[in-house]
PDB file of C-alpha atoms in Angstrom:
ATOM      1  CA  LYS A  19      55.815   1.233 -55.432  1.00  0.00           C
ATOM      2  CA  GLN A  20      53.023   0.804 -52.903  1.00  0.00           C
ATOM      3  CA  GLU A  21      51.135  -2.462 -53.122  1.00  0.00           C
ATOM      4  CA  VAL A  22      47.968  -3.285 -51.206  1.00  0.00           C
ATOM      5  CA  THR A  23      46.863  -6.868 -50.651  1.00  0.00           C
ATOM      6  CA  GLN A  24      43.571  -8.114 -49.292  1.00  0.00           C
ATOM      7  CA  ILE A  25      43.090 -11.640 -48.099  1.00  0.00           C
ATOM      8  CA  PRO A  26      40.857 -13.550 -48.538  1.00  0.00           C
ATOM      9  CA  ALA A  27      39.504 -12.609 -51.956  1.00  0.00           C
ATOM     10  CA  ALA A  28      36.115 -13.981 -50.961  1.00  0.00           C
ATOM     11  CA  LEU A  29      34.464 -14.888 -47.688  1.00  0.00           C
ATOM     12  CA  SER A  30      31.135 -16.489 -46.869  1.00  0.00           C
ATOM     13  CA  VAL A  31      29.734 -16.443 -43.332  1.00  0.00           C
ATOM     14  CA  PRO A  32      26.392 -17.195 -41.660  1.00  0.00           C
ATOM     15  CA  GLU A  33      24.316 -14.295 -40.453  1.00  0.00           C
ATOM     16  CA  GLY A  34      25.166 -13.097 -36.962  1.00  0.00           C
ATOM     17  CA  GLU A  35      28.800 -14.080 -37.078  1.00  0.00           C
ATOM     18  CA  ASN A  36      31.575 -11.601 -36.273  1.00  0.00           C
ATOM     19  CA  LEU A  37      34.237 -11.391 -38.965  1.00  0.00           C
ATOM     20  CA  VAL A  38      37.560  -9.784 -39.798  1.00  0.00           C
ATOM     21  CA  LEU A  39      38.807  -8.618 -43.177  1.00  0.00           C
ATOM     22  CA  ASN A  40      42.524  -8.134 -43.668  1.00  0.00           C
ATOM     23  CA  CYS A  41      44.559  -5.578 -45.584  1.00  0.00           C
ATOM     24  CA  SER A  42      48.327  -5.274 -45.887  1.00  0.00           C
ATOM     25  CA  PHE A  43      50.479  -2.661 -47.577  1.00  0.00           C
ATOM     26  CA  THR A  44      54.143  -2.682 -48.490  1.00  0.00           C
ATOM     27  CA  ASP A  45      55.230   0.882 -47.706  1.00  0.00           C
ATOM     28  CA  SER A  46      54.430   2.054 -44.185  1.00  0.00           C
ATOM     29  CA  ALA A  47      54.920   5.761 -45.073  1.00  0.00           C
ATOM     30  CA  ILE A  48      51.218   6.400 -45.529  1.00  0.00           C
ATOM     31  CA  TYR A  49      49.033   9.406 -44.778  1.00  0.00           C
ATOM     32  CA  ASN A  50      45.843   7.500 -44.183  1.00  0.00           C
ATOM     33  CA  LEU A  51      43.969   4.296 -44.876  1.00  0.00           C
ATOM     34  CA  GLN A  52      40.375   4.007 -45.984  1.00  0.00           C
ATOM     35  CA  TRP A  53      37.939   1.138 -46.063  1.00  0.00           C
ATOM     36  CA  PHE A  54      35.291   1.233 -48.774  1.00  0.00           C
ATOM     37  CA  ARG A  55      32.258  -0.819 -49.596  1.00  0.00           C
ATOM     38  CA  GLN A  56      31.217  -1.535 -53.184  1.00  0.00           C
ATOM     39  CA  ASP A  57      27.874  -3.067 -54.096  1.00  0.00           C
ATOM     40  CA  PRO A  58      27.497  -4.764 -57.499  1.00  0.00           C
ATOM     41  CA  GLY A  59      27.222  -2.217 -60.302  1.00  0.00           C
ATOM     42  CA  LYS A  60      27.660   0.674 -57.888  1.00  0.00           C
ATOM     43  CA  GLY A  61      30.323   3.125 -56.860  1.00  0.00           C
ATOM     44  CA  LEU A  62      32.436   3.003 -53.742  1.00  0.00           C
ATOM     45  CA  THR A  63      31.119   4.146 -50.382  1.00  0.00           C
ATOM     46  CA  SER A  64      33.639   5.236 -47.787  1.00  0.00           C
ATOM     47  CA  LEU A  65      33.167   3.394 -44.500  1.00  0.00           C
ATOM     48  CA  LEU A  66      36.058   4.474 -42.305  1.00  0.00           C
ATOM     49  CA  LEU A  67      39.125   6.683 -42.657  1.00  0.00           C
ATOM     50  CA  ILE A  68      42.092   6.190 -40.339  1.00  0.00           C
ATOM     51  CA  GLN A  69      44.801   8.839 -40.301  1.00  0.00           C
ATOM     52  CA  SER A  70      48.385   7.608 -39.986  1.00  0.00           C
ATOM     53  CA  SER A  71      48.554   8.879 -36.391  1.00  0.00           C
ATOM     54  CA  GLN A  72      45.479   6.912 -35.348  1.00  0.00           C
ATOM     55  CA  ARG A  73      45.195   3.275 -34.316  1.00  0.00           C
ATOM     56  CA  GLU A  74      41.510   2.662 -34.952  1.00  0.00           C
ATOM     57  CA  GLN A  75      38.179   4.080 -35.990  1.00  0.00           C
ATOM     58  CA  THR A  76      34.678   2.878 -35.199  1.00  0.00           C
ATOM     59  CA  SER A  77      31.342   3.378 -36.895  1.00  0.00           C
ATOM     60  CA  GLY A  78      28.387   1.375 -35.666  1.00  0.00           C
ATOM     61  CA  ARG A  79      29.144  -2.326 -36.075  1.00  0.00           C
ATOM     62  CA  LEU A  80      32.376  -1.571 -37.929  1.00  0.00           C
ATOM     63  CA  ASN A  81      35.786  -1.171 -36.366  1.00  0.00           C
ATOM     64  CA  ALA A  82      38.949  -0.601 -38.358  1.00  0.00           C
ATOM     65  CA  SER A  83      42.429  -0.836 -36.900  1.00  0.00           C
ATOM     66  CA  LEU A  84      45.751   0.312 -38.280  1.00  0.00           C
ATOM     67  CA  ASP A  85      49.244  -0.928 -37.462  1.00  0.00           C
ATOM     68  CA  LYS A  86      51.377   1.270 -39.677  1.00  0.00           C
ATOM     69  CA  SER A  87      54.704  -0.202 -38.644  1.00  0.00           C
ATOM     70  CA  SER A  88      53.703  -3.684 -39.698  1.00  0.00           C
ATOM     71  CA  GLY A  89      51.756  -2.496 -42.737  1.00  0.00           C
ATOM     72  CA  ARG A  90      48.452  -4.008 -41.684  1.00  0.00           C
ATOM     73  CA  SER A  91      44.856  -3.014 -41.187  1.00  0.00           C
ATOM     74  CA  THR A  92      41.796  -5.005 -40.223  1.00  0.00           C
ATOM     75  CA  LEU A  93      38.106  -4.297 -40.634  1.00  0.00           C
ATOM     76  CA  TYR A  94      35.988  -5.954 -37.967  1.00  0.00           C
ATOM     77  CA  ILE A  95      32.291  -6.396 -38.627  1.00  0.00           C
ATOM     78  CA  ALA A  96      30.184  -7.374 -35.626  1.00  0.00           C
ATOM     79  CA  ALA A  97      26.976  -9.367 -35.835  1.00  0.00           C
ATOM     80  CA  SER A  98      27.009  -9.622 -39.625  1.00  0.00           C
ATOM     81  CA  GLN A  99      23.777  -9.188 -41.591  1.00  0.00           C
ATOM     82  CA  PRO A 100      22.793 -10.164 -45.142  1.00  0.00           C
ATOM     83  CA  GLY A 101      22.839  -6.447 -46.004  1.00  0.00           C
ATOM     84  CA  ASP A 102      26.573  -6.423 -45.304  1.00  0.00           C
ATOM     85  CA  SER A 103      27.122  -8.545 -48.404  1.00  0.00           C
ATOM     86  CA  ALA A 104      29.346  -6.519 -50.725  1.00  0.00           C
ATOM     87  CA  THR A 105      32.951  -6.144 -51.783  1.00  0.00           C
ATOM     88  CA  TYR A 106      35.130  -4.370 -49.229  1.00  0.00           C
ATOM     89  CA  LEU A 107      38.161  -2.488 -50.482  1.00  0.00           C
ATOM     90  CA  CYS A 108      41.092  -1.116 -48.581  1.00  0.00           C
ATOM     91  CA  ALA A 109      43.076   1.865 -49.901  1.00  0.00           C
ATOM     92  CA  VAL A 110      46.113   3.775 -48.654  1.00  0.00           C
ATOM     93  CA  THR A 111      47.161   7.340 -49.411  1.00  0.00           C
ATOM     94  CA  ALA A 112      50.888   7.810 -49.745  1.00  0.00           C
ATOM     95  CA  TYR A 113      53.318  10.287 -51.224  1.00  0.00           C
ATOM     96  CA  SER A 114      54.438   9.098 -54.643  1.00  0.00           C
ATOM     97  CA  GLY A 115      57.040  11.740 -55.434  1.00  0.00           C
ATOM     98  CA  ALA A 116      57.211  15.101 -57.269  1.00  0.00           C
ATOM     99  CA  GLY A 117      54.471  16.611 -55.144  1.00  0.00           C
ATOM    100  CA  SER A 118      52.080  13.818 -55.965  1.00  0.00           C
ATOM    101  CA  TYR A 119      49.964  11.640 -53.699  1.00  0.00           C
ATOM    102  CA  GLN A 120      48.317   8.389 -54.650  1.00  0.00           C
ATOM    103  CA  LEU A 121      45.407   6.421 -53.290  1.00  0.00           C
ATOM    104  CA  THR A 122      46.307   2.782 -53.946  1.00  0.00           C
ATOM    105  CA  PHE A 123      43.603   0.140 -53.705  1.00  0.00           C
ATOM    106  CA  GLY A 124      43.606  -3.524 -52.888  1.00  0.00           C
ATOM    107  CA  LYS A 125      41.507  -5.810 -55.058  1.00  0.00           C
ATOM    108  CA  GLY A 126      38.944  -6.283 -52.353  1.00  0.00           C
ATOM    109  CA  THR A 127      37.284  -9.043 -50.351  1.00  0.00           C
ATOM    110  CA  LYS A 128      33.899 -10.174 -51.582  1.00  0.00           C
ATOM    111  CA  LEU A 129      31.747 -10.863 -48.526  1.00  0.00           C
ATOM    112  CA  SER A 130      28.603 -12.956 -48.581  1.00  0.00           C
ATOM    113  CA  VAL A 131      26.494 -13.156 -45.429  1.00  0.00           C
ATOM    114  CA  ILE A 132      24.132 -16.117 -45.583  1.00  0.00           C
ATOM    115  CA  PRO A 133      20.719 -15.722 -43.912  1.00  0.00           C
TER     116      PRO A 133
ATOM    117  CA  ASP B  23      25.236  18.115 -51.970  1.00  0.00           C
ATOM    118  CA  ALA B  24      24.259  15.358 -54.403  1.00  0.00           C
ATOM    119  CA  GLY B  25      27.702  13.807 -54.254  1.00  0.00           C
ATOM    120  CA  VAL B  26      30.016  13.173 -57.174  1.00  0.00           C
ATOM    121  CA  ILE B  27      27.994  12.995 -60.364  1.00  0.00           C
ATOM    122  CA  GLN B  28      29.164  11.100 -63.419  1.00  0.00           C
ATOM    123  CA  SER B  29      27.621  10.825 -66.854  1.00  0.00           C
ATOM    124  CA  PRO B  30      26.767   8.804 -68.732  1.00  0.00           C
ATOM    125  CA  ARG B  31      26.179   5.763 -66.487  1.00  0.00           C
ATOM    126  CA  HIS B  32      26.604   3.415 -69.433  1.00  0.00           C
ATOM    127  CA  GLU B  33      28.286   3.919 -72.777  1.00  0.00           C
ATOM    128  CA  VAL B  34      28.512   1.450 -75.634  1.00  0.00           C
ATOM    129  CA  THR B  35      30.584   2.530 -78.592  1.00  0.00           C
ATOM    130  CA  GLU B  36      32.314   1.086 -81.589  1.00  0.00           C
ATOM    131  CA  MET B  37      36.059   0.722 -81.795  1.00  0.00           C
ATOM    132  CA  GLY B  38      37.675   3.839 -83.154  1.00  0.00           C
ATOM    133  CA  GLN B  39      35.035   6.225 -81.890  1.00  0.00           C
ATOM    134  CA  GLU B  40      35.702   9.058 -79.474  1.00  0.00           C
ATOM    135  CA  VAL B  41      34.330   8.662 -75.965  1.00  0.00           C
ATOM    136  CA  THR B  42      33.895  11.460 -73.436  1.00  0.00           C
ATOM    137  CA  LEU B  43      33.144  10.775 -69.797  1.00  0.00           C
ATOM    138  CA  ARG B  44      32.016  13.570 -67.515  1.00  0.00           C
ATOM    139  CA  CYS B  45      32.307  14.297 -63.822  1.00  0.00           C
ATOM    140  CA  LYS B  46      31.018  16.918 -61.415  1.00  0.00           C
ATOM    141  CA  PRO B  47      32.872  16.795 -58.101  1.00  0.00           C
ATOM    142  CA  ILE B  48      31.472  17.733 -54.727  1.00  0.00           C
ATOM    143  CA  SER B  49      31.417  21.497 -54.304  1.00  0.00           C
ATOM    144  CA  GLY B  50      34.388  22.745 -52.326  1.00  0.00           C
ATOM    145  CA  HIS B  51      36.572  19.714 -52.968  1.00  0.00           C
ATOM    146  CA  ASP B  52      39.981  20.670 -54.285  1.00  0.00           C
ATOM    147  CA  TYR B  53      41.023  17.231 -55.522  1.00  0.00           C
ATOM    148  CA  LEU B  54      39.519  15.243 -58.363  1.00  0.00           C
ATOM    149  CA  PHE B  55      40.559  11.729 -59.342  1.00  0.00           C
ATOM    150  CA  TRP B  56      39.824   9.505 -62.324  1.00  0.00           C
ATOM    151  CA  TYR B  57      40.047   5.737 -61.803  1.00  0.00           C
ATOM    152  CA  ARG B  58      39.502   2.712 -63.995  1.00  0.00           C
ATOM    153  CA  GLN B  59      38.245  -0.597 -62.599  1.00  0.00           C
ATOM    154  CA  THR B  60      38.607  -3.975 -64.280  1.00  0.00           C
ATOM    155  CA  MET B  61      38.342  -7.495 -62.971  1.00  0.00           C
ATOM    156  CA  MET B  62      41.954  -8.210 -63.803  1.00  0.00           C
ATOM    157  CA  ARG B  63      43.632  -5.084 -62.465  1.00  0.00           C
ATOM    158  CA  GLY B  64      41.189  -3.754 -59.893  1.00  0.00           C
ATOM    159  CA  LEU B  65      41.054   0.000 -59.351  1.00  0.00           C
ATOM    160  CA  GLU B  66      43.802   1.996 -61.012  1.00  0.00           C
ATOM    161  CA  LEU B  67      44.412   5.714 -60.692  1.00  0.00           C
ATOM    162  CA  LEU B  68      44.565   7.343 -64.106  1.00  0.00           C
ATOM    163  CA  ILE B  69      45.041  11.014 -63.248  1.00  0.00           C
ATOM    164  CA  TYR B  70      44.252  13.502 -60.535  1.00  0.00           C
ATOM    165  CA  PHE B  71      43.807  17.254 -60.328  1.00  0.00           C
ATOM    166  CA  ASN B  72      44.390  19.748 -57.541  1.00  0.00           C
ATOM    167  CA  ASN B  73      42.595  23.059 -57.939  1.00  0.00           C
ATOM    168  CA  ASN B  74      41.896  22.207 -61.582  1.00  0.00           C
ATOM    169  CA  VAL B  75      45.574  21.548 -62.350  1.00  0.00           C
ATOM    170  CA  PRO B  76      46.693  18.037 -63.392  1.00  0.00           C
ATOM    171  CA  ILE B  77      49.187  16.816 -60.798  1.00  0.00           C
ATOM    172  CA  ASP B  78      49.903  13.223 -61.725  1.00  0.00           C
ATOM    173  CA  ASP B  79      48.919  11.634 -65.027  1.00  0.00           C
ATOM    174  CA  SER B  80      51.359   8.748 -64.843  1.00  0.00           C
ATOM    175  CA  GLY B  81      48.478   6.294 -64.752  1.00  0.00           C
ATOM    176  CA  MET B  82      47.049   7.378 -68.089  1.00  0.00           C
ATOM    177  CA  PRO B  83      47.654   4.297 -70.225  1.00  0.00           C
ATOM    178  CA  GLU B  84      48.299   5.894 -73.602  1.00  0.00           C
ATOM    179  CA  ASP B  85      48.142   9.101 -75.561  1.00  0.00           C
ATOM    180  CA  ARG B  86      44.659   8.079 -76.596  1.00  0.00           C
ATOM    181  CA  PHE B  87      43.551   9.111 -73.111  1.00  0.00           C
ATOM    182  CA  SER B  88      43.263  12.747 -72.089  1.00  0.00           C
ATOM    183  CA  ALA B  89      41.624  14.555 -69.195  1.00  0.00           C
ATOM    184  CA  LYS B  90      40.704  18.157 -68.556  1.00  0.00           C
ATOM    185  CA  MET B  91      39.295  20.185 -65.721  1.00  0.00           C
ATOM    186  CA  PRO B  92      38.279  23.569 -67.108  1.00  0.00           C
ATOM    187  CA  ASN B  93      36.764  24.690 -63.821  1.00  0.00           C
ATOM    188  CA  ALA B  94      36.231  23.540 -60.257  1.00  0.00           C
ATOM    189  CA  SER B  95      32.906  21.901 -61.016  1.00  0.00           C
ATOM    190  CA  PHE B  96      33.583  19.905 -64.144  1.00  0.00           C
ATOM    191  CA  SER B  97      36.049  17.412 -65.553  1.00  0.00           C
ATOM    192  CA  THR B  98      36.171  15.200 -68.624  1.00  0.00           C
ATOM    193  CA  LEU B  99      38.042  12.048 -69.525  1.00  0.00           C
ATOM    194  CA  LYS B 100      38.335  11.493 -73.246  1.00  0.00           C
ATOM    195  CA  ILE B 101      39.429   8.399 -75.152  1.00  0.00           C
ATOM    196  CA  GLN B 102      40.200   8.871 -78.824  1.00  0.00           C
ATOM    197  CA  PRO B 103      40.223   6.484 -80.592  1.00  0.00           C
ATOM    198  CA  SER B 104      38.608   3.921 -78.309  1.00  0.00           C
ATOM    199  CA  GLU B 105      39.619   0.254 -78.348  1.00  0.00           C
ATOM    200  CA  PRO B 106      37.920  -2.880 -76.954  1.00  0.00           C
ATOM    201  CA  ARG B 107      40.567  -3.151 -74.207  1.00  0.00           C
ATOM    202  CA  ASP B 108      39.381   0.189 -72.862  1.00  0.00           C
ATOM    203  CA  SER B 109      36.166  -1.502 -71.729  1.00  0.00           C
ATOM    204  CA  ALA B 110      35.943  -0.990 -67.970  1.00  0.00           C
ATOM    205  CA  VAL B 111      34.134   0.994 -65.315  1.00  0.00           C
ATOM    206  CA  TYR B 112      35.528   4.491 -64.975  1.00  0.00           C
ATOM    207  CA  PHE B 113      35.120   6.244 -61.650  1.00  0.00           C
ATOM    208  CA  CYS B 114      35.531   9.845 -60.692  1.00  0.00           C
ATOM    209  CA  ALA B 115      36.208  10.782 -57.073  1.00  0.00           C
ATOM    210  CA  SER B 116      36.797  13.980 -55.163  1.00  0.00           C
ATOM    211  CA  SER B 117      38.173  14.978 -51.798  1.00  0.00           C
ATOM    212  CA  PHE B 118      38.723  18.131 -49.786  1.00  0.00           C
ATOM    213  CA  ARG B 119      42.382  17.426 -49.109  1.00  0.00           C
ATOM    214  CA  THR B 120      44.793  14.617 -49.911  1.00  0.00           C
ATOM    215  CA  SER B 121      44.370  13.319 -46.368  1.00  0.00           C
ATOM    216  CA  SER B 122      40.584  13.563 -46.461  1.00  0.00           C
ATOM    217  CA  GLU B 123      37.954  10.996 -47.203  1.00  0.00           C
ATOM    218  CA  ALA B 124      37.482  10.341 -50.924  1.00  0.00           C
ATOM    219  CA  PHE B 125      33.948  10.310 -52.325  1.00  0.00           C
ATOM    220  CA  PHE B 126      33.223   8.333 -55.461  1.00  0.00           C
ATOM    221  CA  GLY B 127      30.677   8.729 -58.201  1.00  0.00           C
ATOM    222  CA  GLN B 128      28.540   5.843 -59.427  1.00  0.00           C
ATOM    223  CA  GLY B 129      30.881   5.216 -62.337  1.00  0.00           C
ATOM    224  CA  THR B 130      30.521   4.970 -66.097  1.00  0.00           C
ATOM    225  CA  ARG B 131      30.484   1.469 -67.538  1.00  0.00           C
ATOM    226  CA  LEU B 132      32.196   1.683 -70.919  1.00  0.00           C
ATOM    227  CA  THR B 133      31.894  -1.067 -73.486  1.00  0.00           C
ATOM    228  CA  VAL B 134      33.856  -0.761 -76.704  1.00  0.00           C
ATOM    229  CA  VAL B 135      32.804  -3.269 -79.355  1.00  0.00           C
TER     230      VAL B 135
END
């Protein structure tokens, strides 16, 4: 059974700092990996999607990397801003048998960027 | 497109009552997912549909939970009878393909008292 782990569970950084969020998964046979952002009381917003054949994706100040063989992904946020404060979730899509695919989530890293 | 639309946003009900949550996926998306989020367990997949057909309902916790998708633009998640431990935020999501980006609704916060 696929398990997704995100460390740390919470992170606090001063504004302007570059930071890295980590995600690991137990089964490397994935189709893709997504990073989401969740603000308090809100739904999830997709930030980046990396297909299994890709090594990284970039969007603005965000860069996500994928090392499928080692079961790891990182989300790099450059020049952090208070508006980046949110919970960041990592999720992998993998085949779960009998024609079924599952998107399995980590429990997230709660990021606080201090002005 | 307005994105994935869920209703209601908040629901408070008494134990034993029937609860129905609703979802309108993004037009053209073939996959629809129902998730439940709690502090203890995080986000858990309950069930998903492909072209209105339930594909995997192994995450549905009990027979008290049921989901339907009568057409490509509407799905319901029903809990009958509801129990306090069902209190959670329920999310609906849709995607074009399994390998595509998943888009989430704003969720329904369910409180069963």
